[in-house]
């Protein structure tokens, strides 16, 4: 009679851990680093996890031979699956969740002190206003699936206090890559200055440099970039958390189905 073998159960658990670690750690890099650097780190993490699986195979080869059998190939497949799901799907929810979870929420931050509260998370600022007339942008181009050349704009607008003058450094920026978002609309609707802090990547830094060239602006040391969002912190993090958990559960379930079909948990030679 076939029976479940614990080494194979441990193999499944180990490869599930590799899938989820690749998704979480890879998206942590995507949340905190420039895109190209993050992609290098993303794949470097995969190699590091594969090395860890190889070391586990070597350590278990003598004591538990069945545990080490086919572990490197299974680990490679699991890490690849973590890369695919983490980058193509997780990119849209996991970095946001890690950002909000690790950075928390701080309210009523004076705009002039925004650089002191940079980093990650949700911020609500007091005594500040957008200056849409001082908007600047940096344009990049990419090809879509149809081979067409499409522009993408990184746009920034200063957020300053009531007594601010253009000769003074900008303490805070609002940033977006959305074509539909209107800074003027935000001002007209008199919305609060709140949202999620963004990583100041290379393209946003170039947009800020354009603001200096076009409007003669300078920025304060450590001035963060805010993605304006009127939704409360609790709603934002709950939405990102639910999507992240759904992704991890879905990726783990599909990997488990693949593992069971390829490897199984039972020993066919057992009686």
PDB file of C-alpha atoms in Angstrom:
ATOM      1  CA  UNK A   1       0.000   0.000   0.000  1.00  0.00           C
ATOM      2  CA  UNK A   2       1.371   3.424  -0.921  1.00  0.00           C
ATOM      3  CA  UNK A   3       2.196   5.626   2.036  1.00  0.00           C
ATOM      4  CA  UNK A   4       3.086   9.271   2.473  1.00  0.00           C
ATOM      5  CA  UNK A   5       6.832   9.781   2.901  1.00  0.00           C
ATOM      6  CA  UNK A   6       7.895  12.618   5.175  1.00  0.00           C
ATOM      7  CA  UNK A   7      10.991  13.522   3.140  1.00  0.00           C
ATOM      8  CA  UNK A   8       8.721  14.369   0.215  1.00  0.00           C
ATOM      9  CA  UNK A   9       6.460  16.396   2.491  1.00  0.00           C
ATOM     10  CA  UNK A  10       9.542  18.298   3.638  1.00  0.00           C
ATOM     11  CA  UNK A  11      10.528  18.808  -0.004  1.00  0.00           C
ATOM     12  CA  UNK A  12       7.136  20.348  -0.706  1.00  0.00           C
ATOM     13  CA  UNK A  13       7.353  22.620   2.329  1.00  0.00           C
ATOM     14  CA  UNK A  14      10.916  23.661   1.447  1.00  0.00           C
ATOM     15  CA  UNK A  15      10.039  24.530  -2.144  1.00  0.00           C
ATOM     16  CA  UNK A  16       6.893  26.400  -1.024  1.00  0.00           C
ATOM     17  CA  UNK A  17       9.138  28.460   1.250  1.00  0.00           C
ATOM     18  CA  UNK A  18      11.420  29.220  -1.715  1.00  0.00           C
ATOM     19  CA  UNK A  19       8.451  30.349  -3.847  1.00  0.00           C
ATOM     20  CA  UNK A  20       7.165  32.722  -1.178  1.00  0.00           C
ATOM     21  CA  UNK A  21      10.603  34.036  -0.201  1.00  0.00           C
ATOM     22  CA  UNK A  22      11.342  34.877  -3.831  1.00  0.00           C
ATOM     23  CA  UNK A  23       8.052  36.784  -4.110  1.00  0.00           C
ATOM     24  CA  UNK A  24       8.436  38.707  -0.836  1.00  0.00           C
ATOM     25  CA  UNK A  25      12.171  39.464  -0.937  1.00  0.00           C
ATOM     26  CA  UNK A  26      12.120  40.249  -4.659  1.00  0.00           C
ATOM     27  CA  UNK A  27       9.261  42.706  -4.255  1.00  0.00           C
ATOM     28  CA  UNK A  28      10.964  44.241  -1.226  1.00  0.00           C
ATOM     29  CA  UNK A  29      13.790  45.140  -3.613  1.00  0.00           C
ATOM     30  CA  UNK A  30      11.276  46.487  -6.133  1.00  0.00           C
ATOM     31  CA  UNK A  31       9.738  48.662  -3.390  1.00  0.00           C
ATOM     32  CA  UNK A  32      13.016  50.254  -2.287  1.00  0.00           C
ATOM     33  CA  UNK A  33      15.377  50.332  -5.272  1.00  0.00           C
ATOM     34  CA  UNK A  34      15.481  51.763  -8.776  1.00  0.00           C
ATOM     35  CA  UNK A  35      13.823  49.453 -11.279  1.00  0.00           C
ATOM     36  CA  UNK A  36      16.948  48.194 -13.069  1.00  0.00           C
ATOM     37  CA  UNK A  37      18.877  47.710  -9.817  1.00  0.00           C
ATOM     38  CA  UNK A  38      15.854  45.986  -8.279  1.00  0.00           C
ATOM     39  CA  UNK A  39      15.642  43.565 -11.218  1.00  0.00           C
ATOM     40  CA  UNK A  40      19.296  42.604 -10.746  1.00  0.00           C
ATOM     41  CA  UNK A  41      18.664  42.066  -7.026  1.00  0.00           C
ATOM     42  CA  UNK A  42      15.471  40.168  -7.882  1.00  0.00           C
ATOM     43  CA  UNK A  43      17.384  37.603  -9.936  1.00  0.00           C
ATOM     44  CA  UNK A  44      20.349  37.585  -7.524  1.00  0.00           C
ATOM     45  CA  UNK A  45      17.952  36.569  -4.760  1.00  0.00           C
ATOM     46  CA  UNK A  46      16.820  33.669  -6.922  1.00  0.00           C
ATOM     47  CA  UNK A  47      20.415  32.500  -7.295  1.00  0.00           C
ATOM     48  CA  UNK A  48      20.997  32.869  -3.547  1.00  0.00           C
ATOM     49  CA  UNK A  49      17.924  30.805  -2.747  1.00  0.00           C
ATOM     50  CA  UNK A  50      19.007  28.172  -5.282  1.00  0.00           C
ATOM     51  CA  UNK A  51      22.410  28.037  -3.576  1.00  0.00           C
ATOM     52  CA  UNK A  52      20.650  27.551  -0.241  1.00  0.00           C
ATOM     53  CA  UNK A  53      18.676  24.654  -1.728  1.00  0.00           C
ATOM     54  CA  UNK A  54      21.886  23.101  -3.089  1.00  0.00           C
ATOM     55  CA  UNK A  55      23.499  23.352   0.353  1.00  0.00           C
ATOM     56  CA  UNK A  56      20.422  21.707   1.896  1.00  0.00           C
ATOM     57  CA  UNK A  57      20.705  18.917  -0.647  1.00  0.00           C
ATOM     58  CA  UNK A  58      24.377  18.353   0.200  1.00  0.00           C
ATOM     59  CA  UNK A  59      23.687  18.344   3.935  1.00  0.00           C
ATOM     60  CA  UNK A  60      20.806  15.898   3.635  1.00  0.00           C
ATOM     61  CA  UNK A  61      22.353  13.592   1.011  1.00  0.00           C
ATOM     62  CA  UNK A  62      23.778  11.162   3.559  1.00  0.00           C
ATOM     63  CA  UNK A  63      21.284  11.365   6.407  1.00  0.00           C
ATOM     64  CA  UNK A  64      18.056  11.591   4.383  1.00  0.00           C
ATOM     65  CA  UNK A  65      18.813  10.624   0.756  1.00  0.00           C
ATOM     66  CA  UNK A  66      15.157  10.779  -0.298  1.00  0.00           C
ATOM     67  CA  UNK A  67      14.918  14.392   0.850  1.00  0.00           C
ATOM     68  CA  UNK A  68      17.801  15.470  -1.370  1.00  0.00           C
ATOM     69  CA  UNK A  69      16.676  13.529  -4.448  1.00  0.00           C
ATOM     70  CA  UNK A  70      15.655  15.973  -7.201  1.00  0.00           C
ATOM     71  CA  UNK A  71      15.689  18.864  -4.711  1.00  0.00           C
ATOM     72  CA  UNK A  72      17.897  21.182  -6.848  1.00  0.00           C
ATOM     73  CA  UNK A  73      15.701  20.802  -9.937  1.00  0.00           C
ATOM     74  CA  UNK A  74      12.526  21.265  -7.895  1.00  0.00           C
ATOM     75  CA  UNK A  75      14.056  24.290  -6.145  1.00  0.00           C
ATOM     76  CA  UNK A  76      14.990  25.833  -9.493  1.00  0.00           C
ATOM     77  CA  UNK A  77      11.450  25.354 -10.801  1.00  0.00           C
ATOM     78  CA  UNK A  78       9.956  26.769  -7.582  1.00  0.00           C
ATOM     79  CA  UNK A  79      12.191  29.839  -7.622  1.00  0.00           C
ATOM     80  CA  UNK A  80      11.388  30.424 -11.291  1.00  0.00           C
ATOM     81  CA  UNK A  81       7.672  30.255 -10.453  1.00  0.00           C
ATOM     82  CA  UNK A  82       8.252  32.742  -7.629  1.00  0.00           C
ATOM     83  CA  UNK A  83      10.008  35.088 -10.058  1.00  0.00           C
ATOM     84  CA  UNK A  84       7.192  34.891 -12.614  1.00  0.00           C
ATOM     85  CA  UNK A  85       4.356  35.453 -10.151  1.00  0.00           C
ATOM     86  CA  UNK A  86       6.315  37.928  -8.034  1.00  0.00           C
ATOM     87  CA  UNK A  87       7.327  40.163 -10.908  1.00  0.00           C
ATOM     88  CA  UNK A  88       4.401  39.905 -13.321  1.00  0.00           C
ATOM     89  CA  UNK A  89       1.611  39.874 -10.720  1.00  0.00           C
ATOM     90  CA  UNK A  90       3.075  40.696  -7.321  1.00  0.00           C
ATOM     91  CA  UNK A  91       4.589  43.935  -8.635  1.00  0.00           C
ATOM     92  CA  UNK A  92       1.096  45.481  -8.509  1.00  0.00           C
ATOM     93  CA  UNK A  93       0.381  44.795  -4.833  1.00  0.00           C
ATOM     94  CA  UNK A  94       3.299  43.380  -2.801  1.00  0.00           C
ATOM     95  CA  UNK A  95       5.611  46.465  -2.876  1.00  0.00           C
ATOM     96  CA  UNK A  96       2.648  48.652  -1.859  1.00  0.00           C
ATOM     97  CA  UNK A  97       1.858  46.378   1.074  1.00  0.00           C
ATOM     98  CA  UNK A  98       5.490  46.204   2.218  1.00  0.00           C
ATOM     99  CA  UNK A  99       5.744  49.986   1.883  1.00  0.00           C
ATOM    100  CA  UNK A 100       2.660  50.637   4.013  1.00  0.00           C
ATOM    101  CA  UNK A 101       3.353  47.881   6.517  1.00  0.00           C
ATOM    102  CA  UNK A 102       6.953  48.849   7.258  1.00  0.00           C
ATOM    103  CA  UNK A 103       6.467  52.626   7.012  1.00  0.00           C
ATOM    104  CA  UNK A 104       3.210  52.952   8.921  1.00  0.00           C
ATOM    105  CA  UNK A 105       1.172  56.146   8.938  1.00  0.00           C
ATOM    106  CA  UNK A 106       2.083  59.571  10.300  1.00  0.00           C
ATOM    107  CA  UNK A 107      -0.455  62.394  10.455  1.00  0.00           C
ATOM    108  CA  UNK A 108      -0.268  66.179  10.646  1.00  0.00           C
ATOM    109  CA  UNK A 109       3.352  66.434   9.542  1.00  0.00           C
ATOM    110  CA  UNK A 110       4.282  70.086   8.859  1.00  0.00           C
ATOM    111  CA  UNK A 111       5.201  70.392   5.186  1.00  0.00           C
ATOM    112  CA  UNK A 112       8.393  72.267   6.071  1.00  0.00           C
ATOM    113  CA  UNK A 113       9.520  69.217   8.090  1.00  0.00           C
ATOM    114  CA  UNK A 114       8.667  66.667   5.396  1.00  0.00           C
ATOM    115  CA  UNK A 115      12.341  65.631   4.847  1.00  0.00           C
ATOM    116  CA  UNK A 116      12.499  64.519   8.494  1.00  0.00           C
ATOM    117  CA  UNK A 117       9.685  62.062   7.826  1.00  0.00           C
ATOM    118  CA  UNK A 118      10.894  60.573   4.534  1.00  0.00           C
ATOM    119  CA  UNK A 119      11.246  56.860   3.837  1.00  0.00           C
ATOM    120  CA  UNK A 120       8.212  54.639   3.379  1.00  0.00           C
ATOM    121  CA  UNK A 121       4.584  54.583   4.435  1.00  0.00           C
ATOM    122  CA  UNK A 122       1.545  56.823   4.524  1.00  0.00           C
ATOM    123  CA  UNK A 123       1.745  60.547   5.360  1.00  0.00           C
ATOM    124  CA  UNK A 124      -0.787  63.282   6.063  1.00  0.00           C
ATOM    125  CA  UNK A 125       0.659  66.802   5.911  1.00  0.00           C
ATOM    126  CA  UNK A 126      -0.559  69.982   7.560  1.00  0.00           C
ATOM    127  CA  UNK A 127      -0.247  73.535   6.283  1.00  0.00           C
ATOM    128  CA  UNK A 128       0.766  72.704   2.718  1.00  0.00           C
ATOM    129  CA  UNK A 129      -0.470  73.371  -0.790  1.00  0.00           C
ATOM    130  CA  UNK A 130       0.249  72.076  -4.293  1.00  0.00           C
ATOM    131  CA  UNK A 131       1.674  74.419  -6.898  1.00  0.00           C
ATOM    132  CA  UNK A 132       0.483  72.898 -10.223  1.00  0.00           C
ATOM    133  CA  UNK A 133       1.789  75.861 -12.219  1.00  0.00           C
ATOM    134  CA  UNK A 134       5.308  74.660 -11.334  1.00  0.00           C
ATOM    135  CA  UNK A 135       4.786  71.141 -12.705  1.00  0.00           C
ATOM    136  CA  UNK A 136       7.625  69.391 -14.531  1.00  0.00           C
ATOM    137  CA  UNK A 137       7.913  65.995 -16.196  1.00  0.00           C
ATOM    138  CA  UNK A 138      10.368  63.491 -17.585  1.00  0.00           C
ATOM    139  CA  UNK A 139       9.359  61.375 -20.557  1.00  0.00           C
ATOM    140  CA  UNK A 140      10.480  57.832 -21.293  1.00  0.00           C
ATOM    141  CA  UNK A 141       9.459  55.565 -24.163  1.00  0.00           C
ATOM    142  CA  UNK A 142       8.725  51.857 -24.300  1.00  0.00           C
ATOM    143  CA  UNK A 143       7.232  49.447 -26.809  1.00  0.00           C
ATOM    144  CA  UNK A 144       3.921  47.759 -26.065  1.00  0.00           C
ATOM    145  CA  UNK A 145       2.937  44.235 -27.098  1.00  0.00           C
ATOM    146  CA  UNK A 146       1.917  45.511 -30.561  1.00  0.00           C
ATOM    147  CA  UNK A 147       5.344  47.007 -31.156  1.00  0.00           C
ATOM    148  CA  UNK A 148       4.071  50.572 -30.881  1.00  0.00           C
ATOM    149  CA  UNK A 149       6.182  53.238 -29.232  1.00  0.00           C
ATOM    150  CA  UNK A 150       4.393  54.550 -26.119  1.00  0.00           C
ATOM    151  CA  UNK A 151       5.487  57.472 -23.922  1.00  0.00           C
ATOM    152  CA  UNK A 152       5.335  57.361 -20.139  1.00  0.00           C
ATOM    153  CA  UNK A 153       5.559  60.542 -18.074  1.00  0.00           C
ATOM    154  CA  UNK A 154       6.974  60.978 -14.584  1.00  0.00           C
ATOM    155  CA  UNK A 155       5.366  64.189 -13.330  1.00  0.00           C
ATOM    156  CA  UNK A 156       6.209  66.172 -10.204  1.00  0.00           C
ATOM    157  CA  UNK A 157       4.716  69.232  -8.516  1.00  0.00           C
ATOM    158  CA  UNK A 158       6.063  71.106  -5.466  1.00  0.00           C
ATOM    159  CA  UNK A 159       4.168  70.923  -2.187  1.00  0.00           C
ATOM    160  CA  UNK A 160       5.067  73.940  -0.073  1.00  0.00           C
ATOM    161  CA  UNK A 161       3.994  75.983   2.921  1.00  0.00           C
ATOM    162  CA  UNK A 162       1.959  79.215   2.806  1.00  0.00           C
ATOM    163  CA  UNK A 163       5.008  81.507   3.088  1.00  0.00           C
ATOM    164  CA  UNK A 164       7.190  79.624   0.620  1.00  0.00           C
ATOM    165  CA  UNK A 165       9.000  81.533  -2.139  1.00  0.00           C
ATOM    166  CA  UNK A 166      10.393  80.003  -5.389  1.00  0.00           C
ATOM    167  CA  UNK A 167      13.891  80.955  -4.242  1.00  0.00           C
ATOM    168  CA  UNK A 168      13.524  78.591  -1.263  1.00  0.00           C
ATOM    169  CA  UNK A 169      14.104  74.813  -1.423  1.00  0.00           C
ATOM    170  CA  UNK A 170      11.096  72.566  -2.053  1.00  0.00           C
ATOM    171  CA  UNK A 171      10.510  70.377   1.041  1.00  0.00           C
ATOM    172  CA  UNK A 172       8.077  67.914  -0.577  1.00  0.00           C
ATOM    173  CA  UNK A 173       7.013  66.766  -4.049  1.00  0.00           C
ATOM    174  CA  UNK A 174       3.835  65.219  -5.380  1.00  0.00           C
ATOM    175  CA  UNK A 175       4.560  62.620  -8.051  1.00  0.00           C
ATOM    176  CA  UNK A 176       2.597  60.467 -10.451  1.00  0.00           C
ATOM    177  CA  UNK A 177       2.940  58.412 -13.615  1.00  0.00           C
ATOM    178  CA  UNK A 178      -0.812  58.330 -14.230  1.00  0.00           C
ATOM    179  CA  UNK A 179      -2.005  60.141 -17.344  1.00  0.00           C
ATOM    180  CA  UNK A 180      -5.448  60.624 -15.825  1.00  0.00           C
ATOM    181  CA  UNK A 181      -4.385  62.165 -12.523  1.00  0.00           C
ATOM    182  CA  UNK A 182      -4.838  65.952 -12.346  1.00  0.00           C
ATOM    183  CA  UNK A 183      -2.899  68.069  -9.868  1.00  0.00           C
ATOM    184  CA  UNK A 184      -5.163  70.991 -10.733  1.00  0.00           C
ATOM    185  CA  UNK A 185      -8.197  68.853  -9.946  1.00  0.00           C
ATOM    186  CA  UNK A 186      -6.768  67.963  -6.547  1.00  0.00           C
ATOM    187  CA  UNK A 187      -6.341  71.663  -5.745  1.00  0.00           C
ATOM    188  CA  UNK A 188      -9.790  72.599  -7.063  1.00  0.00           C
ATOM    189  CA  UNK A 189     -11.413  69.934  -4.887  1.00  0.00           C
ATOM    190  CA  UNK A 190      -9.468  71.235  -1.859  1.00  0.00           C
ATOM    191  CA  UNK A 191      -8.320  67.801  -0.863  1.00  0.00           C
ATOM    192  CA  UNK A 192      -5.923  67.200   2.007  1.00  0.00           C
ATOM    193  CA  UNK A 193      -2.221  66.660   1.317  1.00  0.00           C
ATOM    194  CA  UNK A 194      -1.987  62.945   2.034  1.00  0.00           C
ATOM    195  CA  UNK A 195      -0.988  59.714   0.340  1.00  0.00           C
ATOM    196  CA  UNK A 196       1.807  57.164   0.035  1.00  0.00           C
ATOM    197  CA  UNK A 197       5.506  57.988  -0.093  1.00  0.00           C
ATOM    198  CA  UNK A 198       7.259  56.777  -3.248  1.00  0.00           C
ATOM    199  CA  UNK A 199      10.803  55.645  -3.863  1.00  0.00           C
ATOM    200  CA  UNK A 200      12.648  58.549  -5.470  1.00  0.00           C
ATOM    201  CA  UNK A 201      13.911  56.575  -8.435  1.00  0.00           C
ATOM    202  CA  UNK A 202      16.078  57.823 -11.259  1.00  0.00           C
ATOM    203  CA  UNK A 203      13.154  59.001 -13.417  1.00  0.00           C
ATOM    204  CA  UNK A 204      11.595  61.016 -10.626  1.00  0.00           C
ATOM    205  CA  UNK A 205      14.983  62.567  -9.907  1.00  0.00           C
ATOM    206  CA  UNK A 206      15.221  63.546 -13.573  1.00  0.00           C
ATOM    207  CA  UNK A 207      11.744  65.093 -13.417  1.00  0.00           C
ATOM    208  CA  UNK A 208      12.844  67.123 -10.386  1.00  0.00           C
ATOM    209  CA  UNK A 209      15.933  68.213 -12.309  1.00  0.00           C
ATOM    210  CA  UNK A 210      13.607  69.393 -15.097  1.00  0.00           C
ATOM    211  CA  UNK A 211      11.712  71.439 -12.503  1.00  0.00           C
ATOM    212  CA  UNK A 212      14.998  73.110 -11.650  1.00  0.00           C
ATOM    213  CA  UNK A 213      15.739  73.842 -15.304  1.00  0.00           C
ATOM    214  CA  UNK A 214      12.228  75.044 -16.171  1.00  0.00           C
ATOM    215  CA  UNK A 215      11.235  76.933 -13.018  1.00  0.00           C
ATOM    216  CA  UNK A 216      14.535  77.549 -11.233  1.00  0.00           C
ATOM    217  CA  UNK A 217      13.525  75.321  -8.299  1.00  0.00           C
ATOM    218  CA  UNK A 218      15.824  73.616  -5.836  1.00  0.00           C
ATOM    219  CA  UNK A 219      14.860  70.884  -3.416  1.00  0.00           C
ATOM    220  CA  UNK A 220      15.593  70.468   0.257  1.00  0.00           C
ATOM    221  CA  UNK A 221      17.957  67.659   1.206  1.00  0.00           C
ATOM    222  CA  UNK A 222      15.917  64.474   1.578  1.00  0.00           C
ATOM    223  CA  UNK A 223      12.692  65.957   0.175  1.00  0.00           C
ATOM    224  CA  UNK A 224      10.363  62.956  -0.348  1.00  0.00           C
ATOM    225  CA  UNK A 225       7.881  62.252  -3.143  1.00  0.00           C
ATOM    226  CA  UNK A 226       4.227  61.676  -2.312  1.00  0.00           C
ATOM    227  CA  UNK A 227       1.677  59.808  -4.407  1.00  0.00           C
ATOM    228  CA  UNK A 228      -1.496  61.691  -3.550  1.00  0.00           C
ATOM    229  CA  UNK A 229      -4.328  59.410  -2.439  1.00  0.00           C
ATOM    230  CA  UNK A 230      -7.439  60.479  -0.527  1.00  0.00           C
ATOM    231  CA  UNK A 231      -8.208  56.994   0.804  1.00  0.00           C
ATOM    232  CA  UNK A 232      -7.418  56.402   4.511  1.00  0.00           C
ATOM    233  CA  UNK A 233      -4.373  54.382   5.513  1.00  0.00           C
ATOM    234  CA  UNK A 234      -6.501  51.536   6.869  1.00  0.00           C
ATOM    235  CA  UNK A 235      -8.246  51.074   3.528  1.00  0.00           C
ATOM    236  CA  UNK A 236      -5.020  51.254   1.535  1.00  0.00           C
ATOM    237  CA  UNK A 237      -3.136  48.693   3.617  1.00  0.00           C
ATOM    238  CA  UNK A 238      -6.128  46.347   3.884  1.00  0.00           C
ATOM    239  CA  UNK A 239      -6.508  46.361   0.088  1.00  0.00           C
ATOM    240  CA  UNK A 240      -2.796  45.738  -0.490  1.00  0.00           C
ATOM    241  CA  UNK A 241      -2.680  43.055   2.228  1.00  0.00           C
ATOM    242  CA  UNK A 242      -5.631  41.139   0.815  1.00  0.00           C
ATOM    243  CA  UNK A 243      -4.182  41.195  -2.691  1.00  0.00           C
ATOM    244  CA  UNK A 244      -0.782  40.105  -1.405  1.00  0.00           C
ATOM    245  CA  UNK A 245      -2.243  37.203   0.583  1.00  0.00           C
ATOM    246  CA  UNK A 246      -4.334  36.174  -2.408  1.00  0.00           C
ATOM    247  CA  UNK A 247      -1.229  36.191  -4.602  1.00  0.00           C
ATOM    248  CA  UNK A 248       0.818  34.146  -2.112  1.00  0.00           C
ATOM    249  CA  UNK A 249      -1.992  31.625  -1.613  1.00  0.00           C
ATOM    250  CA  UNK A 250      -2.586  31.313  -5.364  1.00  0.00           C
ATOM    251  CA  UNK A 251       1.115  30.934  -6.177  1.00  0.00           C
ATOM    252  CA  UNK A 252       1.534  28.361  -3.386  1.00  0.00           C
ATOM    253  CA  UNK A 253      -1.537  26.385  -4.451  1.00  0.00           C
ATOM    254  CA  UNK A 254      -0.460  26.196  -8.096  1.00  0.00           C
ATOM    255  CA  UNK A 255       3.054  25.185  -7.070  1.00  0.00           C
ATOM    256  CA  UNK A 256       1.695  22.476  -4.748  1.00  0.00           C
ATOM    257  CA  UNK A 257      -0.440  21.072  -7.590  1.00  0.00           C
ATOM    258  CA  UNK A 258       2.593  21.023  -9.883  1.00  0.00           C
ATOM    259  CA  UNK A 259       4.728  19.360  -7.193  1.00  0.00           C
ATOM    260  CA  UNK A 260       2.128  16.684  -6.482  1.00  0.00           C
ATOM    261  CA  UNK A 261       1.804  15.867 -10.161  1.00  0.00           C
ATOM    262  CA  UNK A 262       5.547  15.719 -10.792  1.00  0.00           C
ATOM    263  CA  UNK A 263       6.813  14.349  -7.493  1.00  0.00           C
ATOM    264  CA  UNK A 264       3.897  13.235  -5.310  1.00  0.00           C
ATOM    265  CA  UNK A 265       3.983  12.561  -1.587  1.00  0.00           C
ATOM    266  CA  UNK A 266       3.689   8.798  -1.651  1.00  0.00           C
ATOM    267  CA  UNK A 267       6.253   6.070  -2.165  1.00  0.00           C
ATOM    268  CA  UNK A 268       4.996   3.824  -4.981  1.00  0.00           C
ATOM    269  CA  UNK A 269       7.294   1.001  -3.892  1.00  0.00           C
ATOM    270  CA  UNK A 270       5.950   0.850  -0.349  1.00  0.00           C
ATOM    271  CA  UNK A 271       3.627  -1.999   0.524  1.00  0.00           C
TER     272      UNK A 271
END
